[in-house]
Coordinates of C-alpha atoms in Angstrom, one line a residue:
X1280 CA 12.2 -10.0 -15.3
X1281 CA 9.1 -8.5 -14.0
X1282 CA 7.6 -5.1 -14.9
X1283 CA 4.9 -2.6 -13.2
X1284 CA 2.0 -2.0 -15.5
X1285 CA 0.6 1.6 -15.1
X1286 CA -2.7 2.6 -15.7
X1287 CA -4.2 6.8 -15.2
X1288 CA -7.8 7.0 -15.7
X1289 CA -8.9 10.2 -14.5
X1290 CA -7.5 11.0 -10.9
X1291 CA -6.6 7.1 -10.0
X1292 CA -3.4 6.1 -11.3
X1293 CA -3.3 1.6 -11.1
X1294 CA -0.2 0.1 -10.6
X1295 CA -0.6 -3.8 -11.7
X1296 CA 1.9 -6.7 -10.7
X1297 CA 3.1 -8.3 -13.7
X1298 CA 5.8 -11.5 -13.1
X1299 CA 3.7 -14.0 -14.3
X1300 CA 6.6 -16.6 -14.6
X1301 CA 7.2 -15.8 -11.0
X1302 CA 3.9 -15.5 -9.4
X1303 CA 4.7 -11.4 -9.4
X1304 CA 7.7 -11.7 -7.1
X1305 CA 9.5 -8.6 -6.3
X1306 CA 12.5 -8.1 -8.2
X1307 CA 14.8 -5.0 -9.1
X1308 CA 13.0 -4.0 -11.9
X1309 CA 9.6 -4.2 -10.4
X1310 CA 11.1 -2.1 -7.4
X1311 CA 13.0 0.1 -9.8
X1312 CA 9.4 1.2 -11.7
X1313 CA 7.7 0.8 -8.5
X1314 CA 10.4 4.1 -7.3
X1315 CA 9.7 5.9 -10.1
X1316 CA 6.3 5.5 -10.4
X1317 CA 6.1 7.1 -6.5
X1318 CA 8.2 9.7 -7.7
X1319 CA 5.7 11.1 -10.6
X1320 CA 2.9 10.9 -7.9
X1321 CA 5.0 12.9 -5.7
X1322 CA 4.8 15.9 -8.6
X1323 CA 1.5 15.5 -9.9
X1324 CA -1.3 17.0 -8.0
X1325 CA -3.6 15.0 -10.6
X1326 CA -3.3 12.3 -9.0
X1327 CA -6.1 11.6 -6.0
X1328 CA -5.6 8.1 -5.8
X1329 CA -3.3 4.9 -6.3
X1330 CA -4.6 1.3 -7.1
X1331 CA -2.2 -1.6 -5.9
X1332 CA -3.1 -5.2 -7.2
X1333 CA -1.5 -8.1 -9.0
X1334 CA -3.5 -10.3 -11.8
X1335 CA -6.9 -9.0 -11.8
X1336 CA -8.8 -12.4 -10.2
X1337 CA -5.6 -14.0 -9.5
X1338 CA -2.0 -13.5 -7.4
X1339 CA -0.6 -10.7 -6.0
X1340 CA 2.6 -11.5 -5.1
X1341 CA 4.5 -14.6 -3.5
X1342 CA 7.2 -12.2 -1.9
X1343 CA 10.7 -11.1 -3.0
X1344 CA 12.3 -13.1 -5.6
X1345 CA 14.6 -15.3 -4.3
X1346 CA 16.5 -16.0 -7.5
X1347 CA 17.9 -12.0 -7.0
X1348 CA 18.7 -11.5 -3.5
X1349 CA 20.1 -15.1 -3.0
X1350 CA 23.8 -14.6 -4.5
X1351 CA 24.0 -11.3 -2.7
X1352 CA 26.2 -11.0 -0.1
X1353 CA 25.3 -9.8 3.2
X1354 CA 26.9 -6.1 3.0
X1355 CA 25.0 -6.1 -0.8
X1356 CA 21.9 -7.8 0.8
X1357 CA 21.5 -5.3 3.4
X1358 CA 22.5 -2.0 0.9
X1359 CA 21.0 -3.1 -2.4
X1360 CA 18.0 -5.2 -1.5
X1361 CA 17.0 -4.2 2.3
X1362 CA 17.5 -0.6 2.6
X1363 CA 16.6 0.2 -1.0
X1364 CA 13.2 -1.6 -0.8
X1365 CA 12.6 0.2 2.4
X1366 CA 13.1 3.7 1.2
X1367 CA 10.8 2.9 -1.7
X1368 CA 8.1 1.6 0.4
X1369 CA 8.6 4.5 3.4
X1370 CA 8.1 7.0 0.0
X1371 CA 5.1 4.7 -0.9
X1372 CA 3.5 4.7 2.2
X1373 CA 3.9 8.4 2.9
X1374 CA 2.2 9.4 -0.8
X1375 CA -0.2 12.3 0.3
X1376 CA -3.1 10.5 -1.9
X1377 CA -5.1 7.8 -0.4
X1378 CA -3.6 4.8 -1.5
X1379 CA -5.1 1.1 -2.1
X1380 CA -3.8 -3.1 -2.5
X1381 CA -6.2 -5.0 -3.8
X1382 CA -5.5 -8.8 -3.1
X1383 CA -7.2 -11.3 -5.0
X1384 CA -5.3 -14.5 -4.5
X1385 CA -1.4 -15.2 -2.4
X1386 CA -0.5 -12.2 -0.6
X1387 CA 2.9 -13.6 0.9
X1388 CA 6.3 -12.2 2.2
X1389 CA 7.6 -9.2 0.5
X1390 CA 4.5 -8.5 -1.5
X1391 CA 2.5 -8.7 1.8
X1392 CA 4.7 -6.1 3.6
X1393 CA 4.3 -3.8 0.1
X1394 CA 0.3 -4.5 0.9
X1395 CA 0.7 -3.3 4.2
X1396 CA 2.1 0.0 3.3
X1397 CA -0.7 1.1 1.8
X1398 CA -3.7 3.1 3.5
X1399 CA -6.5 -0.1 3.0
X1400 CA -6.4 -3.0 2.0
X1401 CA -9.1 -5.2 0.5
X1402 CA -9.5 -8.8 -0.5
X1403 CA -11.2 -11.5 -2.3
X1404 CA -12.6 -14.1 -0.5
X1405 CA -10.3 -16.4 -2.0
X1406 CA -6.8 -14.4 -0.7
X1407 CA -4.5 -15.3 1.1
X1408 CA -1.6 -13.7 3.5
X1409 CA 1.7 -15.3 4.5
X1410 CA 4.7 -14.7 6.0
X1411 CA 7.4 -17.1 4.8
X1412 CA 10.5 -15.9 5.4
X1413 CA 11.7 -17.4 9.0
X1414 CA 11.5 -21.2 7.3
X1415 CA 14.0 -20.3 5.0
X1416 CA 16.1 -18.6 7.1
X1417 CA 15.6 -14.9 6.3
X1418 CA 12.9 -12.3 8.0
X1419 CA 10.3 -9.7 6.4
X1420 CA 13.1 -7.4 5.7
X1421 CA 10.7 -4.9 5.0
X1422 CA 9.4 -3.9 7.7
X1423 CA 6.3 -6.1 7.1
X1424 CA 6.1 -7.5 10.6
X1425 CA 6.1 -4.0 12.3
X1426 CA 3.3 -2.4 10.0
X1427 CA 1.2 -5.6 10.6
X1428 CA 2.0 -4.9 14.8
X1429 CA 0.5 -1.6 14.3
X1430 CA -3.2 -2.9 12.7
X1431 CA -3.0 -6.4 14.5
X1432 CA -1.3 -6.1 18.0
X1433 CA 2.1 -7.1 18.9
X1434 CA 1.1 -11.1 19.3
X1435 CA -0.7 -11.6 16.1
X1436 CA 2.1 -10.2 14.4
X1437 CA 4.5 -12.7 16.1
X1438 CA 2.5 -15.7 15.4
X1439 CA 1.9 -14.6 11.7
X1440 CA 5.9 -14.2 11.0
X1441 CA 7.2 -17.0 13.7
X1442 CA 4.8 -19.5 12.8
X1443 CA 4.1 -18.5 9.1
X1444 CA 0.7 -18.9 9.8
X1445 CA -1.6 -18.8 6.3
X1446 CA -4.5 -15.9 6.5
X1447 CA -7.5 -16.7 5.1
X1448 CA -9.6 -13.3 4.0
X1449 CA -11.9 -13.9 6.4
X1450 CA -9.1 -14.3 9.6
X1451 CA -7.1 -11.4 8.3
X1452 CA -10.3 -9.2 8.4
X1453 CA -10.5 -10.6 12.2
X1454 CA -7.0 -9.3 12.3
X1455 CA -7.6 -5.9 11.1
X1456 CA -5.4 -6.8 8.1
X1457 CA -7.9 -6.1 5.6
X1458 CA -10.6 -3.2 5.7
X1459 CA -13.0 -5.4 3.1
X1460 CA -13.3 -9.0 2.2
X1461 CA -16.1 -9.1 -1.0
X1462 CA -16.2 -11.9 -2.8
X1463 CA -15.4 -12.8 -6.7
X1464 CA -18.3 -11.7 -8.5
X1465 CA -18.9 -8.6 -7.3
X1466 CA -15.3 -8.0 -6.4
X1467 CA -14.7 -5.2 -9.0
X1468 CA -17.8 -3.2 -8.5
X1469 CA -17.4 -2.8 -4.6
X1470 CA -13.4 -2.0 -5.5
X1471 CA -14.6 0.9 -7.8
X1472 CA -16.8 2.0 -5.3
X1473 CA -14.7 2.4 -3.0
X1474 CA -12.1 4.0 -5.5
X1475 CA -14.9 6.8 -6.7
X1476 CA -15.7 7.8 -3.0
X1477 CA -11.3 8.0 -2.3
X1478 CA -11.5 9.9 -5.2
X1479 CA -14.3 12.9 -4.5
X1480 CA -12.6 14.0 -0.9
X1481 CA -10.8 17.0 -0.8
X1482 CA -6.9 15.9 -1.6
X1483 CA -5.6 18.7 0.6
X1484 CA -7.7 17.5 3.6
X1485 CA -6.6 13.7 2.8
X1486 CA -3.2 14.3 2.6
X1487 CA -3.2 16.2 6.1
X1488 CA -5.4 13.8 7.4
X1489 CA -3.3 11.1 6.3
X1490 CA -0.3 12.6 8.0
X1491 CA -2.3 13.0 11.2
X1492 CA -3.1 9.3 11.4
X1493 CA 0.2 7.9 10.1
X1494 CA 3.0 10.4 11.6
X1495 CA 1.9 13.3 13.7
X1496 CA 4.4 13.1 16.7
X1497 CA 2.9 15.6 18.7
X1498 CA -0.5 15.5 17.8
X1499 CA -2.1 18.2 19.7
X1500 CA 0.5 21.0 17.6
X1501 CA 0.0 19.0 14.3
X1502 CA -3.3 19.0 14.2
X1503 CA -3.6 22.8 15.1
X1504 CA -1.4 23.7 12.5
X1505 CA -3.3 21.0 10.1
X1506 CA -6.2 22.7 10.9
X1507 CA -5.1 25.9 10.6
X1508 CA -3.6 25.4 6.7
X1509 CA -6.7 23.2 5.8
X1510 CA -8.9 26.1 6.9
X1511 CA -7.8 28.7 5.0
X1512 CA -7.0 26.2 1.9
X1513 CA -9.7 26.5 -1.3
X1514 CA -10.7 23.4 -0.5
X1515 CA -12.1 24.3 2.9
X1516 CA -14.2 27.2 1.0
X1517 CA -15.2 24.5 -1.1
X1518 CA -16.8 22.3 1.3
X1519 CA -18.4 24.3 3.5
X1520 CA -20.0 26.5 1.0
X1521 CA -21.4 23.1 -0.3
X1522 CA -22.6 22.4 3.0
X1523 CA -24.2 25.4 3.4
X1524 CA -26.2 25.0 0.4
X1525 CA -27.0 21.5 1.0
X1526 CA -25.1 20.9 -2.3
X1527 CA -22.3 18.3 -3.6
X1528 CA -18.6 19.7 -3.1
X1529 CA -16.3 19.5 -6.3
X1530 CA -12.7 19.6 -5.1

């Protein structure tokens, strides 16, 4: 049985992989906490932004866990385990805070397309990203090999799920898979780098901003009205009144 470790610390809220008997597959009671950990986001403003990862310096996930969607059958498969874990990671993926995976080790099938529905990605030098599924009869279920179309182009996306190519760090970087590749030893000081600047943007602005990249249909009216309800936010005041003053915004 796995579980989802949660850690607040301020604004960022880490959620840690823990199925250490299972290389932190995915099971239902990592995808159960996973739900309701999206769900607390979703009513706290506090929150500015989420940390992904598995073992600190180790794996992040192998995928699903077999063992549990095995003896399903196929109407249970597709209800309980494929359009379940999809809503989750649609919710996931459409958190209005900025949201990041850090990958430190295997990166493979269904923990790869939970990766992918975050906002960045970065990785040790040491990771590695796989998509297994099509050797065992069975396909990123997911919607893993879509997201990875979107960042790597429709061909690298093909090869990586029909030929279940293994990514280094450095050639899923190439890819566009990964924003950052550091390596080891200074691994954790770059991540909370990165994780203080996330966190000192104005949440209103990233959220919108967010939306604007990920969903904005019609992108000349979005981003008018975006920029209308941004502009008369606080935040706006905020920030330019900072800028005005040659001073450091606090939102």
């Amino acid at each position: 049985m796995g579980t989802l470790h949660a850690q607040r610390s301020g604004s960022l809220l880490t959620l840690t992989l823990n199925n250490p008997g299972k290389a932190n597959a995915l099971d239902f009671d990592i995808l159960h906490e996973l739900e309701r950990q999206i769900e607390a986001v979703e009513l706290d403003a506090g929150v500015r932004v989420l940390l992904l990862r598995g073992t600190p310096g180790g794996t992040f996930s192998s995928g699903a866990d077999v063992g549990q969607w095995a003896p399903l059958n196929p109407h249970q498969f597709a209800r309980d385990w494929i359009d379940y874990g999809n809503r989750i990671f649609d919710r996931f993926e459409r958190l209005r805070c900025p949201t990041v995976a850090a990958v430190e080790g295997v990166c493979f099938g269904g923990g790869l397309e939970l990766a992918l529905c975050a906002d960045l990605r970065v990785a040790a030098s040491g990771a590695v990203f796989r998509f297994p599924e099509v050797g065992i009869g069975a396909i990123p279920g997911w919607q893993g090999g879509p997201r990875l179309a979107r960042l790597a182009g429709r061909g690298r996306a093909l090869e990586a799920v029909l030929t279940m190519c293994a990514l280094d760090a450095q050639r899923a970087s190439d890819w566009g898979l990964v924003n950052a590749v550091w390596t080891p030893d200074v691994f954790e000081q770059e991540l909370a780098g990165l994780l203080q600047r996330l966190a000192c943007v104005s949440p209103h602005a990233a959220a919108l901003a967010k939306e604007a990249v990920l969903w904005g249909a019609e992108p000349g009216e979005f981003h008018a009205a975006a920029g209308a309800e941004i502009k008369g936010s606080a935040d706006a005041a905020i920030g330019l009144h900072a800028f005005l003053n040659k001073s450091k915004p606090v939102f």
